[in-house]
CSV table of C-alpha atoms in Angstrom, one decimal:
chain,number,residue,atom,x,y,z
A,1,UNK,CA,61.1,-19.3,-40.7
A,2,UNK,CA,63.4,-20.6,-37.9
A,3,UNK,CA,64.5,-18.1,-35.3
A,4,UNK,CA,68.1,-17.3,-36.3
A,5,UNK,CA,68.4,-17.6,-31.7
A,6,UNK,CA,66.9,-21.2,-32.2
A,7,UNK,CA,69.8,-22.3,-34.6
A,8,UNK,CA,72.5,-20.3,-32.1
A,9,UNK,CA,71.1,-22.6,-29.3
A,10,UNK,CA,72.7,-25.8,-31.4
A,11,UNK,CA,76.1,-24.7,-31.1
A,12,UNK,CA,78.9,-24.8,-28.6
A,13,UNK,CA,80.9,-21.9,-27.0
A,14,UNK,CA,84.4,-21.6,-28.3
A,15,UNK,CA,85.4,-18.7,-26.5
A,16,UNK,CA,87.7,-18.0,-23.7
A,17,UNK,CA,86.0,-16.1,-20.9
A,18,UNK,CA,88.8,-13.2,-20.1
A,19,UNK,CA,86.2,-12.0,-17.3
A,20,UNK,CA,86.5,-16.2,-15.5
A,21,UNK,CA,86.6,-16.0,-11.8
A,22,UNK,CA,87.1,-19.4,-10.4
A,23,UNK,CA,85.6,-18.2,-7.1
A,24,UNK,CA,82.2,-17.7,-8.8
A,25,UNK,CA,79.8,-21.0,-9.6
A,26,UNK,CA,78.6,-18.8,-12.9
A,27,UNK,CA,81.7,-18.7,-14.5
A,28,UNK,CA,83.5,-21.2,-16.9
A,29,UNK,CA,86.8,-20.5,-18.3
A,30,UNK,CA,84.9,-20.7,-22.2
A,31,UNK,CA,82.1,-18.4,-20.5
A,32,UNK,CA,78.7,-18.6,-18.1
A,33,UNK,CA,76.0,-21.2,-16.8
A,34,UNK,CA,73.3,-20.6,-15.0
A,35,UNK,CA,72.3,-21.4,-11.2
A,36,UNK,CA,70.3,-24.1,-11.5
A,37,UNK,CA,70.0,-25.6,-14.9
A,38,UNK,CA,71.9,-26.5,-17.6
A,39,UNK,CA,68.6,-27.4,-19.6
A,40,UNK,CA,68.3,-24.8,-22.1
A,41,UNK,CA,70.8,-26.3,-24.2
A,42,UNK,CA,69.1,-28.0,-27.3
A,43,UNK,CA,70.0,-30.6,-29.8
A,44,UNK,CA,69.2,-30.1,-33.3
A,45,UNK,CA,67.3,-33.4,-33.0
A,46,UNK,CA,65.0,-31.6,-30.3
A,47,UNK,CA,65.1,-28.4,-33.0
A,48,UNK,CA,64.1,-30.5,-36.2
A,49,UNK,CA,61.5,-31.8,-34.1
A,50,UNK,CA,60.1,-28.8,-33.0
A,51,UNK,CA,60.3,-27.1,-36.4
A,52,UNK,CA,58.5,-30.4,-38.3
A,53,UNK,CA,55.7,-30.6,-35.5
A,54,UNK,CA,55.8,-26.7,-36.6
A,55,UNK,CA,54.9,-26.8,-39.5
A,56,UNK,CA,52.6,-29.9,-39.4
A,57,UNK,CA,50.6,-28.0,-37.5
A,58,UNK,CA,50.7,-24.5,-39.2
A,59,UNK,CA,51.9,-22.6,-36.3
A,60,UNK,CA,51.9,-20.2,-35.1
A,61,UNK,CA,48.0,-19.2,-36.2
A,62,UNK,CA,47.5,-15.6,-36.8
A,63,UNK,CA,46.2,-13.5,-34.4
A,64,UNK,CA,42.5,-13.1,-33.7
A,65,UNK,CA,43.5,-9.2,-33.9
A,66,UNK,CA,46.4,-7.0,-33.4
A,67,UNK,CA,48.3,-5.9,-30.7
A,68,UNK,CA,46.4,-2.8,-29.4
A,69,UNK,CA,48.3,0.7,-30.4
A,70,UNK,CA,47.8,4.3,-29.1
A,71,UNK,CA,49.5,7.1,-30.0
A,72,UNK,CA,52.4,8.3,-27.4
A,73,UNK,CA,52.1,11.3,-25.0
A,74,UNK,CA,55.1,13.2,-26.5
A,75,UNK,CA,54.7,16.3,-25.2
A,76,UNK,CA,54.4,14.6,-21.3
A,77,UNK,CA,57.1,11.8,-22.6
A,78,UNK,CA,59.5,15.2,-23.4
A,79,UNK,CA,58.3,17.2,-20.7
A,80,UNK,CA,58.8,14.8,-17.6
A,81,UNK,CA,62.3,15.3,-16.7
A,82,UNK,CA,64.1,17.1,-13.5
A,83,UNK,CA,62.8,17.0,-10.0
A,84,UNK,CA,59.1,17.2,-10.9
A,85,UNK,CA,59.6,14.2,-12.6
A,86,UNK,CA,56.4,11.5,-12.0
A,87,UNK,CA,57.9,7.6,-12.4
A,88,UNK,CA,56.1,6.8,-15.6
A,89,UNK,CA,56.4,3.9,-18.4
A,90,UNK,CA,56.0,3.6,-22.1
A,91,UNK,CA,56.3,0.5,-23.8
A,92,UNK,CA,57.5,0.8,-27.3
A,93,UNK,CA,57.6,-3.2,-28.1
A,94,UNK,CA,58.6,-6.3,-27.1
A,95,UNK,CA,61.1,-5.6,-24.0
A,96,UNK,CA,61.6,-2.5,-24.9
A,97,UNK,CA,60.6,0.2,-22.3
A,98,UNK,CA,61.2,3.8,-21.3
A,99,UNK,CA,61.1,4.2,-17.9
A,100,UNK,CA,61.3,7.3,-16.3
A,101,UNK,CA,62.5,7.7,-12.8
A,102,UNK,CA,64.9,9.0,-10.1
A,103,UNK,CA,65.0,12.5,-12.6
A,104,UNK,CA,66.7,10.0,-15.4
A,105,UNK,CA,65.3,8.1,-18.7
A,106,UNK,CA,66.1,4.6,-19.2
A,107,UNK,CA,65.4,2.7,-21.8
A,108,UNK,CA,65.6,-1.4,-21.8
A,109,UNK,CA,66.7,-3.7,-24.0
A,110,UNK,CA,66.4,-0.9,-27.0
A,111,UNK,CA,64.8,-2.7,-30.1
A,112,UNK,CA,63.6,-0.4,-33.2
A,113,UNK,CA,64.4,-2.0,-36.0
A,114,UNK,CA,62.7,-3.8,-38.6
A,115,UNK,CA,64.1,-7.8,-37.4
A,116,UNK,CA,65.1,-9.6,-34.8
A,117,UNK,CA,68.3,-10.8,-36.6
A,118,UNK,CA,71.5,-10.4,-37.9
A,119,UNK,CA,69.8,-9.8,-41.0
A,120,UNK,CA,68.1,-7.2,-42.9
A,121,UNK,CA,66.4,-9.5,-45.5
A,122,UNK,CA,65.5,-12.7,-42.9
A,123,UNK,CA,64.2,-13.6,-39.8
A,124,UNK,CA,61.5,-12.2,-37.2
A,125,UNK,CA,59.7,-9.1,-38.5
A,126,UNK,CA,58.3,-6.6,-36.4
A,127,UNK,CA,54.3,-6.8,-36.7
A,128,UNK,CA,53.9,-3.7,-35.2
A,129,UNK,CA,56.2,0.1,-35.2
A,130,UNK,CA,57.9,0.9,-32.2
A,131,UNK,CA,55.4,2.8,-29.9
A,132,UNK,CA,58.1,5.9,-29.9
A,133,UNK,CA,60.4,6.4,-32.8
A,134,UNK,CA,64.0,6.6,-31.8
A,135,UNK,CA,64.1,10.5,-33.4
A,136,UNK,CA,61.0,11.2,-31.3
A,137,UNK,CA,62.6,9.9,-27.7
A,138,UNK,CA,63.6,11.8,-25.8
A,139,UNK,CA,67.2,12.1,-24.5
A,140,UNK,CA,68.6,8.9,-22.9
A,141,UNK,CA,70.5,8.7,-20.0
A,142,UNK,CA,71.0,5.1,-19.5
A,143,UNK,CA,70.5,2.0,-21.4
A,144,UNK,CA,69.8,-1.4,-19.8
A,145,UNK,CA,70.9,-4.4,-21.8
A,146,UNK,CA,69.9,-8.0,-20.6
A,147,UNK,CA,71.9,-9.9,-22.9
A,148,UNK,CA,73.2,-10.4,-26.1
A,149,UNK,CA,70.5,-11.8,-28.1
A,150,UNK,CA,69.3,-10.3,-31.4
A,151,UNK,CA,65.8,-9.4,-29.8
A,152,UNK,CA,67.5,-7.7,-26.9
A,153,UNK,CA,70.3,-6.2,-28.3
A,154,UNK,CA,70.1,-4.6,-32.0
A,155,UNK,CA,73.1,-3.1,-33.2
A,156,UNK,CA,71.4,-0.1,-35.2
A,157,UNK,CA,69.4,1.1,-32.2
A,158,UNK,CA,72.2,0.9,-29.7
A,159,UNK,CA,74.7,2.7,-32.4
A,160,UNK,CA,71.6,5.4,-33.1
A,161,UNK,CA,71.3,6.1,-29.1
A,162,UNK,CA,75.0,6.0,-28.8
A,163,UNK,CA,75.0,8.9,-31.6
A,164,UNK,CA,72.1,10.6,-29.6
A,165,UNK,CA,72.6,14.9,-29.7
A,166,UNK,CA,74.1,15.6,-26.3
A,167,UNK,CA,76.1,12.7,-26.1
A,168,UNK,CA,75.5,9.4,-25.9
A,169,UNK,CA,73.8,7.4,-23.1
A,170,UNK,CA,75.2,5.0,-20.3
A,171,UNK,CA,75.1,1.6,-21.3
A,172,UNK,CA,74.9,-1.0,-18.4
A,173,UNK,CA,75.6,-4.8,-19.9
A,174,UNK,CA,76.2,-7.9,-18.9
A,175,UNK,CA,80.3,-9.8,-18.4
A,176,UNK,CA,81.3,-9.9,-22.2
A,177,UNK,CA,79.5,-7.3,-23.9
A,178,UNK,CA,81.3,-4.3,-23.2
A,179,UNK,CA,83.8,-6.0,-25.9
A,180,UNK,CA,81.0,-6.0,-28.4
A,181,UNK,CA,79.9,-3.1,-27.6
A,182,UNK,CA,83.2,-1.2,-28.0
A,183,UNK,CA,83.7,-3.0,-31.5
A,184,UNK,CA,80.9,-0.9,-32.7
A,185,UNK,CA,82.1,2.2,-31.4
A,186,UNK,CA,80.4,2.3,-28.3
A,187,UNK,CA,82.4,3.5,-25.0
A,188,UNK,CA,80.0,4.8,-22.7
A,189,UNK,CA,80.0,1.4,-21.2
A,190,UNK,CA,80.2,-0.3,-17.6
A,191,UNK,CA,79.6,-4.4,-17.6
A,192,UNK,CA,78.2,-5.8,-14.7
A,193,UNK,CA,78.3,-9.8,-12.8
A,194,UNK,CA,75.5,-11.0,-11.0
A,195,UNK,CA,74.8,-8.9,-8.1
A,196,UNK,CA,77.2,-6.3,-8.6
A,197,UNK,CA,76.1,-2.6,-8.1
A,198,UNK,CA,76.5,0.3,-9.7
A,199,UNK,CA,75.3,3.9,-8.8
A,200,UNK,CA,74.6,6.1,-11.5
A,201,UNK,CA,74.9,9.7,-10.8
A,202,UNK,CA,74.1,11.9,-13.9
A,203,UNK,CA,73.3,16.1,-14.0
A,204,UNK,CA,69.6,14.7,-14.4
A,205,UNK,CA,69.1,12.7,-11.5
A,206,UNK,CA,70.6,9.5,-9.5
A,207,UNK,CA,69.6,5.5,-9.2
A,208,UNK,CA,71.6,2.5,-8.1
A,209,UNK,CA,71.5,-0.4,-10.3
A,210,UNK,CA,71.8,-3.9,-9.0
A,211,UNK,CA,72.6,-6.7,-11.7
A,212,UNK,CA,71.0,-10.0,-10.8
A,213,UNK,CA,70.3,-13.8,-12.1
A,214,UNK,CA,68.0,-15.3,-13.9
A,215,UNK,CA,68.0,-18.3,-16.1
A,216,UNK,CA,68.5,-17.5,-19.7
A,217,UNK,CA,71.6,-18.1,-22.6
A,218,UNK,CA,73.2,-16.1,-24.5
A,219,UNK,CA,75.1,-15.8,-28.3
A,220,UNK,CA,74.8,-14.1,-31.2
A,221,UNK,CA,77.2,-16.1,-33.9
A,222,UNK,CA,77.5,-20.1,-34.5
A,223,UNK,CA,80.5,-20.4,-32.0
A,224,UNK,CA,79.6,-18.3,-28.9
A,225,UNK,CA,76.8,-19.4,-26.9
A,226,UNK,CA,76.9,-18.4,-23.2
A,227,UNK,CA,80.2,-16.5,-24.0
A,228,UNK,CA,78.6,-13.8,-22.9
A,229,UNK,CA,76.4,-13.4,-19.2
A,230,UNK,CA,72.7,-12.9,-19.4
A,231,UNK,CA,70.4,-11.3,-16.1
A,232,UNK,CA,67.9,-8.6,-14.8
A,233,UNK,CA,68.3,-5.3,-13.5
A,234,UNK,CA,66.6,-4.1,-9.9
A,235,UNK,CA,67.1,0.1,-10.0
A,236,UNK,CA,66.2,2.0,-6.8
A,237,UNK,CA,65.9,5.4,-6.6
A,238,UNK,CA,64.4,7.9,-3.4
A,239,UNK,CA,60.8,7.4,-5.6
A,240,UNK,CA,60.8,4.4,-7.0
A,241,UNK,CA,61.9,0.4,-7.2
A,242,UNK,CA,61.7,-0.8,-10.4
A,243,UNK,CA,63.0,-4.4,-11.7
A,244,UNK,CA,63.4,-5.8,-15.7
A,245,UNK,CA,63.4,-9.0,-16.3
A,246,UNK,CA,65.2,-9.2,-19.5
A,247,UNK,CA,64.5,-12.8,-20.6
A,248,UNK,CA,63.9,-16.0,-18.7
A,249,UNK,CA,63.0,-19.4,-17.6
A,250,UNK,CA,61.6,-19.8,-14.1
A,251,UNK,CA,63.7,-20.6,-11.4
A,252,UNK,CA,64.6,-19.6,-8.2
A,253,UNK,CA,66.9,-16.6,-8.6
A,254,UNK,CA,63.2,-15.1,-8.5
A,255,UNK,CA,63.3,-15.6,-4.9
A,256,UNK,CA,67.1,-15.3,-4.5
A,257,UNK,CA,66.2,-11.6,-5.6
A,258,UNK,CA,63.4,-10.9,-3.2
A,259,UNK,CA,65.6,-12.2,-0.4
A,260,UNK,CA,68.7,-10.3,-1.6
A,261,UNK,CA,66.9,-7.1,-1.1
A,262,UNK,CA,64.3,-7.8,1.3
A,263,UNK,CA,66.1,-5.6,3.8
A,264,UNK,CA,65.3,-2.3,2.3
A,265,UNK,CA,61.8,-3.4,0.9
A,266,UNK,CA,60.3,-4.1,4.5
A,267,UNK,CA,56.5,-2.7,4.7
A,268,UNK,CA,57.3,0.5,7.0
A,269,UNK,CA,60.5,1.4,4.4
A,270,UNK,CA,57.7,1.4,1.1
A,271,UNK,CA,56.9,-2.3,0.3
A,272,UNK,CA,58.1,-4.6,-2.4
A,273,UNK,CA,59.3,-3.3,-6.1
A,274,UNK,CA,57.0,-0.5,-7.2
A,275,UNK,CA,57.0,-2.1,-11.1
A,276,UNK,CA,58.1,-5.4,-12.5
A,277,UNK,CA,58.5,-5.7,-16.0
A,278,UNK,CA,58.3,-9.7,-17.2
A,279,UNK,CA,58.4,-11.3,-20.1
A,280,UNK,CA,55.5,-13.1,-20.8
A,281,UNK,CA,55.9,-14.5,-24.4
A,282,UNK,CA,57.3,-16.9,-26.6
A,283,UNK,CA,57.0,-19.8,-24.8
A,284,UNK,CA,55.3,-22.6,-26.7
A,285,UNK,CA,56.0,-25.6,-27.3
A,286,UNK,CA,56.8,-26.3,-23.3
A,287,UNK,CA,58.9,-28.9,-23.7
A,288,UNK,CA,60.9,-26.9,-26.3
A,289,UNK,CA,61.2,-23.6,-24.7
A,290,UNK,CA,60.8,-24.2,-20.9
A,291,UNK,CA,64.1,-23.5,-19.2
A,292,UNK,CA,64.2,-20.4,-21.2
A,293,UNK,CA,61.1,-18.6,-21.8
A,294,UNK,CA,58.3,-18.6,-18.9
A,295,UNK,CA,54.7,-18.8,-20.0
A,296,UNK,CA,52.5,-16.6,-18.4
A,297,UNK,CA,51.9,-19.0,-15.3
A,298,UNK,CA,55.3,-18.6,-14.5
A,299,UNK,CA,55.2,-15.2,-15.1
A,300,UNK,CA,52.5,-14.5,-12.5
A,301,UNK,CA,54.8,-16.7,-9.9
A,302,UNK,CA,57.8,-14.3,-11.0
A,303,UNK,CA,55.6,-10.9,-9.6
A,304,UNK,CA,54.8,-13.3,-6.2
A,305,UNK,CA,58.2,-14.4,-5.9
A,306,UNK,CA,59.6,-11.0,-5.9
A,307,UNK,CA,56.5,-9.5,-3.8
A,308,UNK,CA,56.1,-6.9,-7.0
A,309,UNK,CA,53.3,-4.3,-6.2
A,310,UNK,CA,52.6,-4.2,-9.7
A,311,UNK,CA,54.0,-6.3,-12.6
A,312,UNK,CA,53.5,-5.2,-16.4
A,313,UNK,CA,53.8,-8.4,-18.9
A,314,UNK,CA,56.6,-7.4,-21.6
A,315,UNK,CA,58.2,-9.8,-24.1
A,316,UNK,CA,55.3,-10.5,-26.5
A,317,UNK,CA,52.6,-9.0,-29.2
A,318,UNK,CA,55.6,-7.6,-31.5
A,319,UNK,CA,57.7,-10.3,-33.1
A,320,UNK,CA,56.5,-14.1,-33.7
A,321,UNK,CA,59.7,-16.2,-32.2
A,322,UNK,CA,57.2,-19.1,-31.1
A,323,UNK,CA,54.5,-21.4,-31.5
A,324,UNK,CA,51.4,-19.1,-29.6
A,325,UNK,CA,49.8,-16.6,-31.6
A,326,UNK,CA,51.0,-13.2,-31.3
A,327,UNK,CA,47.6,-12.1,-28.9
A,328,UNK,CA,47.4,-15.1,-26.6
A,329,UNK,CA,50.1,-13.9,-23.9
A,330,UNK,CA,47.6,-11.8,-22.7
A,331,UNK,CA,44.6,-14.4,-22.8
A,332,UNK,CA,47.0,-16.5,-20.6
A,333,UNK,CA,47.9,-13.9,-18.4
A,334,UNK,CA,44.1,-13.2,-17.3
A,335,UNK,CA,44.0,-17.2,-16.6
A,336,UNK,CA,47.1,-17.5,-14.7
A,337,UNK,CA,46.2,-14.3,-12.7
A,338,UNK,CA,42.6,-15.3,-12.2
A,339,UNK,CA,44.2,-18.8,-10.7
A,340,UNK,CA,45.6,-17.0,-8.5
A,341,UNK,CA,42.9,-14.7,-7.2
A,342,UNK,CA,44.9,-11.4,-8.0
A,343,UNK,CA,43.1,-8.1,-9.6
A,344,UNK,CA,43.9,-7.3,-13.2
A,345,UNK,CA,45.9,-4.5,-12.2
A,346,UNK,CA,48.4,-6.1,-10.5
A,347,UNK,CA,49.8,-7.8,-13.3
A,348,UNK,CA,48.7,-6.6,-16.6
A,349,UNK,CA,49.6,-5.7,-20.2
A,350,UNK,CA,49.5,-2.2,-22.2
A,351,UNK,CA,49.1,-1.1,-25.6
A,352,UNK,CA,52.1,-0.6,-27.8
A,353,UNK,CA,52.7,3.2,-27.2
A,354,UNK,CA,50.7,3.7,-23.7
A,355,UNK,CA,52.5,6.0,-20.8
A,356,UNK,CA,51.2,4.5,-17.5
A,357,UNK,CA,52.5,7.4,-15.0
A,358,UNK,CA,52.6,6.0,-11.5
A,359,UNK,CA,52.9,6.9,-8.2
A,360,UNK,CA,56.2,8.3,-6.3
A,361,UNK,CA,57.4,5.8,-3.3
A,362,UNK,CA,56.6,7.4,0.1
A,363,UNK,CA,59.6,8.9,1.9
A,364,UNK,CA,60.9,6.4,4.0
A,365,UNK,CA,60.7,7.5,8.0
């Protein structure tokens, strides 16, 4: 079946963007474009092509074996809150990931149910459950959303977390979401532009969050593509520098980031970010999905561009969008990193459900 995003990227935008500033190179008055590409925009000649040669070919093949699942530390998951908090991850699917750090929990790009669509009948299922259930999480405090596409942003597991006991979470989105989101009820909300900041101070704990580019599209009806900004997240906090890639093509906002916040990731103040997370799936066929998905080459470049210490490969294993099987991101991975002469550690893939608990960021002098 055709990704429901694959038909979206046919259409035009419509909309008028009420957040246009004229002063910024991103914004249109009907919405958002990226830095250095127009290129993700397809023609439905390039998507009847893709979906023929598709189908020709019987792709994508099934998976030479699942997508490895462990059972989630609950009772650490639960326990690690307040100021003997260790920074730890959990991947629960796809681009969804707890991370837990500066005292808070933040989840990304919150995905739980069933498909990847607007419907409950059609489109992308999930091949495997989420690694945490949403009534076994524990409480939220903020919610990162990259942008407004139905593998990103699902409107039953934002409205669950928004009805969360004890209130609902944060939500930090992207220009032209807070709209949506406030349509479904959901008023906890601050939208962000590319590179603005915002510091969250919660009872829990404390991080600043920097919104930054990347090159990407956005829409979720027939009418409103790039309506709507797309981008990554960099969070700091006193223990650790975490960045989330969202969804992307590569580019050079990569190294646009690095720079940006080079000054306060020098070697004698703690060194580069201390986990990137980046997608490293649904990217075949090339020419078809290039300038918006990176393969896991590009992926690898992504954690040198931005001088990561440690990257995690996110994006893949849980719902089949494109032409690769569902277990060859990570075979592609171990090439691209081998090419490039780095350990397996420093950029690697976990198991649906796995806690990697990692180390606090030493005080800086």
């Amino acid at each position: 079946m055709i990704a429901f995003s694959s038909l979206l990227g046919l259409s035009a935008c419509s909309t008028v963007n009420e957040d246009y500033n004229a002063a910024k190179k991103h914004h249109r008055p009907d919405g958002f474009q990226n830095n250095y590409t127009d290129a993700t925009d397809k023609s439905r000649l390039d998507l009847l092509r893709w979906q023929f040669e598709r189908a020709r070919a019987g792709l994508p093949k099934p998976p030479e074996k699942p997508t490895a699942v462990v059972a989630p530390d609950l009772k650490f998951v639960s326990a690690n809150i307040g100021s003997a908090q260790a920074p730890a991850i959990t991947w629960i699917g796809h681009a969804t990931m707890l991370v837990q750090m500066g005292g808070l929990n933040i989840l990304t790009d919150p995905v739980f149910s069933e498909r990847a669509s607007p419907f409950s009948f059609a489109g992308p299922k999930r091949y495997q459950p989420p690694g945490i259930a949403l009534k076994d999480l524990p409480r939220i405090d903020l919610v990162l959303l990259s942008h407004n596409h139905y593998d990103h942003l699902d409107t039953a597991s934002v409205k669950a977390l928004n009805a969360q006991p004890g209130g609902a979470p944060l939500f930090l989105v992207p220009l032209g979401v807070k709209k949506w989101m406030a349509a479904e009820g959901i008023t906890n909300v601050q939208q962000m532009d590319w590179w603005d900041t915002q510091t969250v101070k919660l009872p829990a704990g404390q991080v600043e969050v920097h919104f930054t580019p990347v090159q990407h599209w956005s829409a979720r009806g027939l009418s409103d593509r790039r309506a709507t900004l797309w981008g990554a997240f960099a969070v700091f906090a006193p223990d650790f520098h975490f960045y989330f890639g969202g969804d992307t093509g590569y580019s050079q906002d990569f190294i646009d980031t690095q720079k940006h916040f080079a000054a306060r990731q020098t070697e004698s103040l703690g060194g580069g970010f201390d986990m990137a997370l980046i997608a490293v799936g649904a990217y075949e066929p090339r020419w078809f999905m290039k300038e918006q998905h990176v393969n896991p080459e590009e992926a690898v470049q992504i954690h040198l561009d931005l001088k990561a210490k440690r990257s995690i490969g996110i994006h893949w294993g849980t719902f089949d969008l494109t032409d690769e099987s569902l277990d060859q991101p990570p075979k592609d991975l171990a090439v691209a990193r081998d090419a490039k002469k780095l350990p397996q550690e420093a950029f690697d893939v976990m198991a649906i459900g796995q806690t990697l608990k990692l180390p606090r960021r030493k005080p800086t002098p």
